[in-house]
Short mmCIF file of C-alpha atoms in Angstrom, two decimals:
data_model
loop_
_atom_site.label_atom_id
_atom_site.label_comp_id
_atom_site.label_asym_id
_atom_site.label_seq_id
_atom_site.Cartn_x
_atom_site.Cartn_y
_atom_site.Cartn_z
CA UNK A 12 1.53 -29.41 -12.81
CA UNK A 13 2.56 -30.21 -9.47
CA UNK A 14 5.77 -28.20 -9.79
CA UNK A 15 3.35 -25.15 -11.12
CA UNK A 16 0.99 -25.71 -8.31
CA UNK A 17 4.00 -25.85 -5.17
CA UNK A 18 5.81 -22.41 -7.15
CA UNK A 19 2.53 -20.83 -6.78
CA UNK A 20 2.17 -21.85 -2.74
CA UNK A 21 6.14 -21.17 -2.09
CA UNK A 22 5.46 -17.50 -3.77
CA UNK A 23 2.43 -16.79 -2.00
CA UNK A 24 4.05 -17.79 1.54
CA UNK A 25 6.76 -15.05 0.26
CA UNK A 26 4.18 -12.52 -0.34
CA UNK A 27 2.07 -12.95 2.55
CA UNK A 28 4.16 -14.01 5.88
CA UNK A 29 5.86 -10.09 5.67
CA UNK A 30 2.23 -8.56 6.09
CA UNK A 31 1.41 -11.56 9.12
CA UNK A 32 4.53 -12.18 10.46
CA UNK A 33 4.76 -11.89 14.61
CA UNK A 34 5.49 -8.62 15.12
CA UNK A 35 7.20 -8.68 18.93
CA UNK A 36 10.52 -9.86 18.57
CA UNK A 37 11.11 -6.35 16.38
CA UNK A 38 11.11 -4.62 20.30
CA UNK A 39 13.81 -7.24 21.26
CA UNK A 40 15.79 -7.98 18.55
CA UNK A 41 16.44 -4.83 15.73
CA UNK A 42 17.89 -7.44 13.26
CA UNK A 43 14.47 -9.00 13.43
CA UNK A 44 12.56 -5.79 12.84
CA UNK A 45 15.64 -5.10 9.62
CA UNK A 46 14.89 -8.58 8.22
CA UNK A 47 11.24 -8.48 7.74
CA UNK A 48 11.16 -4.88 6.60
CA UNK A 49 13.54 -6.21 3.54
CA UNK A 50 11.16 -8.99 3.16
CA UNK A 51 8.75 -6.79 2.83
CA UNK A 52 9.50 -4.61 0.16
CA UNK A 53 10.69 -7.55 -1.24
CA UNK A 54 7.38 -8.79 -1.46
CA UNK A 55 5.72 -5.64 -2.59
CA UNK A 56 8.68 -5.82 -5.33
CA UNK A 57 7.30 -9.25 -6.37
CA UNK A 58 3.64 -8.33 -6.39
CA UNK A 59 4.53 -5.42 -8.30
CA UNK A 60 6.66 -7.27 -10.78
CA UNK A 61 3.76 -10.26 -10.90
CA UNK A 62 1.12 -7.24 -11.53
CA UNK A 63 3.09 -5.90 -14.36
CA UNK A 64 3.99 -9.80 -15.81
CA UNK A 65 -0.02 -10.69 -16.30
CA UNK A 66 -0.90 -10.07 -19.92
CA UNK A 67 -5.10 -10.07 -18.57
CA UNK A 68 -5.64 -8.83 -15.34
CA UNK A 69 -9.10 -9.69 -14.22
CA UNK A 70 -10.79 -7.70 -11.49
CA UNK A 71 -14.43 -8.91 -10.70
CA UNK A 72 -15.18 -6.65 -7.64
CA UNK A 73 -14.44 -3.38 -9.49
CA UNK A 74 -16.77 -1.22 -7.29
CA UNK A 75 -14.86 -2.18 -4.38
CA UNK A 76 -11.58 -1.83 -6.59
CA UNK A 77 -12.23 1.97 -7.02
CA UNK A 78 -13.53 2.68 -3.26
CA UNK A 79 -9.95 1.30 -2.42
CA UNK A 80 -8.11 3.47 -4.39
CA UNK A 81 -10.03 6.08 -3.74
CA UNK A 82 -9.38 5.84 0.15
CA UNK A 83 -5.68 5.48 -0.71
CA UNK A 84 -4.68 7.72 -3.49
CA UNK A 85 -7.54 10.81 -1.01
CA UNK A 86 -5.03 10.03 2.08
CA UNK A 87 -1.83 10.00 -0.34
CA UNK A 88 -2.76 13.31 -1.69
CA UNK A 89 -3.89 14.66 1.27
CA UNK A 90 -0.54 13.76 3.33
CA UNK A 91 2.08 15.21 0.45
CA UNK A 92 -0.67 18.29 0.26
CA UNK A 93 -0.52 18.77 4.05
CA UNK A 94 2.94 17.47 5.20
CA UNK A 95 4.84 17.90 1.74
CA UNK A 96 6.40 14.33 2.31
CA UNK A 97 5.48 10.99 3.34
CA UNK A 98 8.22 9.79 5.71
CA UNK A 99 7.24 7.15 8.08
CA UNK A 100 4.14 6.96 6.34
CA UNK A 101 5.73 5.00 3.74
CA UNK A 102 4.66 1.56 5.06
CA UNK A 103 0.53 2.34 5.48
CA UNK A 104 0.38 4.77 2.17
CA UNK A 105 2.04 1.94 -0.08
CA UNK A 106 2.17 -1.73 1.65
CA UNK A 107 -1.33 -1.70 2.05
CA UNK A 108 -2.90 -0.81 -0.88
CA UNK A 109 -0.62 -2.96 -2.83
CA UNK A 110 -1.40 -5.88 -0.64
CA UNK A 111 -4.96 -5.01 -1.48
CA UNK A 112 -4.57 -4.90 -4.96
CA UNK A 113 -2.68 -8.43 -4.83
CA UNK A 114 -5.82 -9.71 -3.02
CA UNK A 115 -8.39 -8.48 -5.66
CA UNK A 116 -5.99 -9.70 -8.42
CA UNK A 117 -5.27 -13.42 -7.54
CA UNK A 118 -8.19 -13.96 -5.27
CA UNK A 119 -10.22 -15.28 -8.47
CA UNK A 120 -7.49 -17.05 -9.26
CA UNK A 121 -6.05 -18.96 -6.32
CA UNK A 122 -8.40 -17.74 -3.91
CA UNK A 123 -8.13 -21.37 -2.22
CA UNK A 124 -4.22 -21.26 -1.94
CA UNK A 125 -4.28 -17.63 -0.37
CA UNK A 126 -6.80 -19.23 2.31
CA UNK A 127 -4.41 -22.41 2.92
CA UNK A 128 -1.72 -20.05 3.26
CA UNK A 129 -3.47 -17.57 5.67
CA UNK A 130 -4.88 -20.64 7.34
CA UNK A 131 -0.94 -21.78 8.18
CA UNK A 132 0.48 -18.63 8.77
CA UNK A 133 -1.94 -17.80 11.76
CA UNK A 134 -1.98 -21.41 12.84
CA UNK A 135 1.44 -21.14 13.36
CA UNK A 136 2.00 -17.48 15.00
CA UNK A 137 -0.97 -18.48 17.74
CA UNK A 138 0.62 -22.00 18.59
CA UNK A 139 4.09 -19.99 18.98
CA UNK A 140 2.91 -17.18 20.53
CA UNK A 141 0.99 -19.39 23.61
CA UNK A 142 3.28 -22.47 23.52
CA UNK A 143 7.32 -22.39 23.71
CA UNK A 144 7.01 -17.86 23.27
CA UNK A 145 3.88 -17.58 25.35
CA UNK A 146 4.45 -14.44 28.00
CA UNK A 147 5.60 -16.69 30.32
CA UNK A 148 8.20 -17.89 28.65
CA UNK A 149 9.23 -14.74 27.04
CA UNK A 150 9.10 -13.35 30.85
CA UNK A 151 11.76 -16.25 31.66
CA UNK A 152 13.91 -15.30 28.48
CA UNK A 153 14.25 -11.83 28.84
CA UNK A 154 14.05 -11.28 32.55
CA UNK A 155 14.31 -7.73 33.33
CA UNK A 156 13.90 -6.39 29.50
CA UNK A 157 10.79 -8.17 29.08
CA UNK A 158 8.18 -5.83 27.97
CA UNK A 159 4.70 -6.61 29.81
CA UNK A 160 2.74 -5.30 26.59
CA UNK A 161 4.40 -7.50 23.96
CA UNK A 162 3.48 -10.34 23.09
CA UNK A 163 5.61 -12.68 20.44
CA UNK A 164 2.82 -12.18 18.12
CA UNK A 165 3.04 -8.57 18.44
CA UNK A 166 1.29 -5.82 20.94
CA UNK A 167 -1.19 -7.00 23.15
CA UNK A 168 -3.93 -4.88 21.26
CA UNK A 169 -3.38 -6.21 18.29
CA UNK A 170 -4.41 -9.69 19.53
CA UNK A 171 -7.82 -9.19 19.29
CA UNK A 172 -7.76 -8.65 15.53
CA UNK A 173 -5.64 -11.28 15.20
CA UNK A 174 -8.09 -13.28 17.08
CA UNK A 175 -10.95 -12.22 14.85
CA UNK A 176 -9.29 -12.68 11.21
CA UNK A 177 -8.24 -16.30 13.27
CA UNK A 178 -11.52 -17.71 13.70
CA UNK A 179 -12.95 -15.95 10.41
CA UNK A 180 -10.72 -18.28 8.44
CA UNK A 181 -11.04 -21.18 10.95
CA UNK A 182 -14.92 -21.04 10.02
CA UNK A 183 -13.83 -21.30 6.02
CA UNK A 184 -11.72 -24.15 6.90
CA UNK A 185 -14.34 -25.64 8.87
CA UNK A 186 -16.76 -25.15 5.33
CA UNK A 187 -14.08 -26.53 3.21
CA UNK A 188 -13.90 -30.11 5.02
CA UNK A 189 -10.28 -28.65 6.92
CA UNK A 190 -12.20 -29.69 10.41
CA UNK A 191 -9.06 -30.30 12.41
CA UNK A 192 -6.91 -27.29 11.37
CA UNK A 193 -10.50 -25.12 11.92
CA UNK A 194 -10.67 -26.85 15.51
CA UNK A 195 -7.07 -25.82 16.36
CA UNK A 196 -6.89 -22.35 14.59
CA UNK A 197 -10.25 -21.33 17.14
CA UNK A 198 -8.65 -23.13 20.46
CA UNK A 199 -5.16 -21.23 19.76
CA UNK A 200 -7.09 -17.91 18.55
CA UNK A 201 -8.78 -17.77 21.42
CA UNK A 202 -5.92 -19.12 23.91
CA UNK A 203 -3.98 -15.65 22.15
CA UNK A 204 -6.59 -13.25 23.26
CA UNK A 205 -6.93 -14.69 26.53
CA UNK A 206 -2.97 -14.36 27.07
CA UNK A 207 -2.92 -10.77 26.26
CA UNK A 208 -5.31 -10.03 29.12
CA UNK A 209 -6.72 -7.03 27.27
CA UNK A 210 -10.12 -6.05 27.28
CA UNK A 211 -10.55 -5.38 24.10
CA UNK A 212 -9.84 -9.09 23.46
CA UNK A 213 -11.93 -10.47 26.37
CA UNK A 214 -15.05 -9.01 24.63
CA UNK A 215 -14.26 -10.32 21.15
CA UNK A 216 -14.24 -13.75 23.31
CA UNK A 217 -17.67 -13.11 24.28
CA UNK A 218 -19.14 -11.96 20.86
CA UNK A 219 -17.95 -15.01 19.22
CA UNK A 220 -18.66 -17.26 22.39
CA UNK A 221 -22.37 -15.66 22.50
CA UNK A 222 -22.33 -16.06 18.58
CA UNK A 223 -21.50 -19.66 18.98
CA UNK A 224 -24.50 -20.89 21.33
CA UNK A 225 -27.29 -18.78 18.93
CA UNK A 226 -25.58 -20.92 15.92
CA UNK A 227 -25.59 -24.33 17.40
CA UNK A 228 -29.36 -23.31 18.38
CA UNK A 229 -30.11 -22.16 14.68
CA UNK A 230 -30.50 -18.73 15.82
CA UNK A 231 -28.83 -16.84 13.05
CA UNK A 232 -30.72 -13.59 13.91
CA UNK A 233 -27.14 -11.67 12.31
CA UNK A 234 -27.35 -13.45 9.05
CA UNK A 235 -30.92 -10.94 8.94
CA UNK A 236 -28.43 -7.78 8.51
CA UNK A 237 -26.21 -6.76 5.43
CA UNK A 238 -22.31 -6.37 6.62
CA UNK A 239 -22.60 -2.38 5.12
CA UNK A 240 -25.75 -2.44 7.40
CA UNK A 241 -23.78 -3.44 10.41
CA UNK A 242 -20.59 -0.89 9.12
CA UNK A 243 -22.93 1.59 9.31
CA UNK A 244 -24.43 1.21 12.84
CA UNK A 245 -20.61 0.09 13.96
CA UNK A 246 -19.38 3.38 12.66
CA UNK A 247 -21.85 5.58 14.32
CA UNK A 248 -21.50 3.83 17.85
CA UNK A 249 -17.76 4.20 17.62
CA UNK A 250 -18.41 7.95 16.58
CA UNK A 251 -20.92 8.33 19.54
CA UNK A 252 -18.94 6.96 21.80
CA UNK A 253 -16.10 9.85 21.85
CA UNK A 254 -18.32 12.73 23.15
CA UNK A 255 -20.15 10.22 25.81
CA UNK A 256 -16.31 9.76 26.94
CA UNK A 257 -15.02 12.72 27.06
CA UNK A 258 -17.95 14.61 28.41
CA UNK A 259 -18.87 12.16 31.18
CA UNK A 260 -14.78 11.96 31.94
CA UNK A 261 -14.93 8.27 31.26
CA UNK A 262 -11.74 6.59 31.74
CA UNK A 263 -11.52 3.44 30.50
CA UNK A 264 -7.76 1.85 29.52
CA UNK A 265 -6.56 5.93 30.06
CA UNK A 266 -8.75 6.30 27.29
CA UNK A 267 -10.31 9.52 28.18
CA UNK A 268 -6.94 11.57 28.09
CA UNK A 269 -6.37 10.43 24.59
CA UNK A 270 -9.46 11.39 23.08
CA UNK A 271 -9.02 15.27 24.89
CA UNK A 272 -5.66 15.68 23.77
CA UNK A 273 -7.01 14.45 19.79
CA UNK A 274 -10.19 16.38 20.27
CA UNK A 275 -7.82 19.51 20.86
CA UNK A 276 -5.59 19.02 17.76
CA UNK A 277 -8.28 18.67 15.49
CA UNK A 278 -9.82 21.88 15.80
CA UNK A 279 -9.90 23.95 12.80
CA UNK A 280 -8.51 20.67 10.77
CA UNK A 281 -11.53 18.66 10.56
CA UNK A 282 -11.68 18.95 7.08
CA UNK A 283 -8.50 17.62 6.32
CA UNK A 284 -6.89 16.22 9.21
CA UNK A 285 -2.72 16.21 9.51
CA UNK A 286 -2.05 13.41 7.39
CA UNK A 287 -0.89 10.01 8.09
CA UNK A 288 1.39 10.31 10.73
CA UNK A 289 1.39 14.16 11.05
CA UNK A 290 0.71 14.42 14.42
CA UNK A 291 1.44 13.25 18.05
CA UNK A 292 -0.67 12.68 20.99
CA UNK A 293 0.57 13.79 24.05
CA UNK A 294 -0.55 12.72 27.46
CA UNK A 295 0.45 13.18 31.49
CA UNK A 296 2.21 9.85 31.47
CA UNK A 297 4.44 10.97 28.52
CA UNK A 298 5.56 13.21 30.39
CA UNK A 299 7.25 10.68 33.41
CA UNK A 300 8.35 8.38 30.65
CA UNK A 301 9.84 10.64 27.98
CA UNK A 302 8.06 9.58 25.21
CA UNK A 303 7.42 12.35 22.38
CA UNK A 304 4.18 11.05 21.72
CA UNK A 305 1.61 8.63 19.73
CA UNK A 306 0.45 8.85 16.44
CA UNK A 307 -2.28 6.02 17.57
CA UNK A 308 -6.07 7.36 18.37
CA UNK A 309 -7.15 4.62 20.23
CA UNK A 310 -10.33 4.69 18.41
CA UNK A 311 -11.21 4.41 14.47
CA UNK A 312 -13.12 7.00 14.21
CA UNK A 313 -10.90 9.52 15.64
CA UNK A 314 -7.69 7.84 13.66
CA UNK A 315 -9.31 8.47 10.38
CA UNK A 316 -9.69 11.94 11.06
CA UNK A 317 -6.42 12.30 12.49
CA UNK A 318 -5.14 10.89 9.18
CA UNK A 319 -7.71 12.93 6.53
CA UNK A 320 -10.27 14.51 8.52
CA UNK A 321 -14.01 14.53 7.14
CA UNK A 322 -12.87 13.80 4.02
CA UNK A 323 -11.00 11.01 4.49
CA UNK A 324 -13.73 9.58 6.63
CA UNK A 325 -15.76 9.91 3.86
CA UNK A 326 -13.60 8.02 1.33
CA UNK A 327 -13.12 5.00 4.58
CA UNK A 328 -17.11 4.79 4.52
CA UNK A 329 -17.39 4.82 0.78
CA UNK A 330 -14.42 1.80 0.37
CA UNK A 331 -16.01 -0.07 3.36
CA UNK A 332 -19.62 0.40 1.60
CA UNK A 333 -18.83 -0.82 -1.73
CA UNK A 334 -16.97 -4.00 -0.34
CA UNK A 335 -18.99 -4.90 2.09
CA UNK A 336 -22.31 -4.94 -0.27
CA UNK A 337 -20.71 -7.98 -2.76
CA UNK A 338 -21.72 -10.50 0.27
CA UNK A 339 -24.99 -10.52 -0.50
CA UNK A 340 -25.22 -13.41 -2.27
CA UNK A 341 -23.91 -15.56 0.44
CA UNK A 342 -25.55 -18.15 2.12
CA UNK A 343 -27.04 -17.76 5.72
CA UNK A 344 -23.99 -19.31 7.43
CA UNK A 345 -21.86 -17.62 5.68
CA UNK A 346 -23.53 -14.39 6.69
CA UNK A 347 -23.82 -15.29 9.71
CA UNK A 348 -19.84 -15.53 10.46
CA UNK A 349 -18.95 -12.82 8.74
CA UNK A 350 -21.68 -10.71 10.24
CA UNK A 351 -20.35 -11.36 13.51
CA UNK A 352 -16.62 -11.11 12.67
CA UNK A 353 -17.55 -7.38 11.65
CA UNK A 354 -19.22 -7.23 14.73
CA UNK A 355 -15.81 -8.00 16.89
CA UNK A 356 -14.09 -5.83 14.28
CA UNK A 357 -15.92 -2.50 14.75
CA UNK A 358 -16.53 -3.28 19.07
CA UNK A 359 -12.41 -3.61 18.78
CA UNK A 360 -12.60 -0.19 16.76
CA UNK A 361 -14.24 1.43 19.34
CA UNK A 362 -10.98 1.19 21.85
CA UNK A 363 -8.41 0.55 18.87
CA UNK A 364 -7.75 2.02 15.75
CA UNK A 365 -8.14 -0.75 13.71
CA UNK A 366 -6.52 0.26 9.96
CA UNK A 367 -3.69 0.83 11.70
CA UNK A 368 -2.31 -2.97 11.53
CA UNK A 369 -3.17 -5.35 8.32
CA UNK A 370 -5.61 -7.71 9.78
CA UNK A 371 -9.20 -5.60 8.99
CA UNK A 372 -7.70 -4.62 5.34
CA UNK A 373 -7.44 -8.63 4.64
CA UNK A 374 -10.66 -9.34 6.31
CA UNK A 375 -12.10 -6.91 4.20
CA UNK A 376 -10.47 -8.67 0.60
CA UNK A 377 -11.18 -11.94 2.06
CA UNK A 378 -14.71 -11.58 2.57
CA UNK A 379 -15.24 -10.50 -1.25
CA UNK A 380 -14.93 -13.92 -1.56
CA UNK A 381 -15.14 -16.55 0.66
CA UNK A 382 -18.69 -17.47 -0.84
CA UNK A 383 -16.80 -18.49 -3.50
CA UNK A 384 -14.71 -20.36 -1.49
CA UNK A 385 -16.80 -22.14 0.09
CA UNK A 386 -18.91 -22.16 -2.96
CA UNK A 387 -16.35 -23.20 -5.51
CA UNK A 388 -12.90 -23.56 -4.53
CA UNK A 389 -10.07 -22.89 -6.89
CA UNK A 390 -10.57 -22.40 -10.54
#
């Protein structure tokens, strides 16, 4: 029995590490990036092989699963119809949905093993990011080659999302009585966000700090709202902020120049967008640096519209609504912290594209089973 459990844990580490590994060194060492890419495809092969070998597949959250498939299949079909090829969109169109299917299939069976493995990976990443490979250490290590906005854990714009996921996992650890791990997960998540020096990370710290004060004072007002309601309000805010920024020429983090270029390129493309990585955003400073452009809208709603237009945006909203409506049976403490985590993701989505990374999708899948992890543990 012990051997079987240890093999399950080992396999879980093998599968999940390529999706949550620290990406910063990819900018310095091409061999590191190549190894992790090979590992990612090995992980995908292992997931598919495991899926094929199962004689019985029990997907409990069928509505969430259908929403997930609808979103990714629509994105794939639109990309193929518009671009005629997938090219650099392979990971976004293939790796992320396979990871989500892995969670949907395996969380009902080994939910505690998965959450423990994720907590260990996140803890190690955050500890290394703030100690041995902190920005100060990297600056000394690489000297003139040091890239200011790249941390060991990845680009500074990902630190807020990593922090949100880590704190959410920290809450789960606390509820299943891993108190020390819960404490250190929270401490190093906050340290990572502080070290990033990114405004979005500071906002996330503020959201969690305020939530913690309310929680300690037993003011659980966030528990009165459902996740799907919070998602609706947050997505509406992400949408409304765009014309406000453009009309008033509000330039925070150079977002104004990104948004106006996206709006120009989206003319006559609002229905279906450009497909995944189908268009490059170009701003004035890119002429100075020689950059060819980027496919990163710095706003979640704009990113979805670029990738698949209004059609994909409808599918995205449907996927999230179907996933979030499953969490209504959670106790008020769990609803409070899941709602707080979602608020933080949505606030980050005002100035970042959260679906460009794996962390939001991992949160989306985990929240389906967090109440069961807390109540029952592994079956």
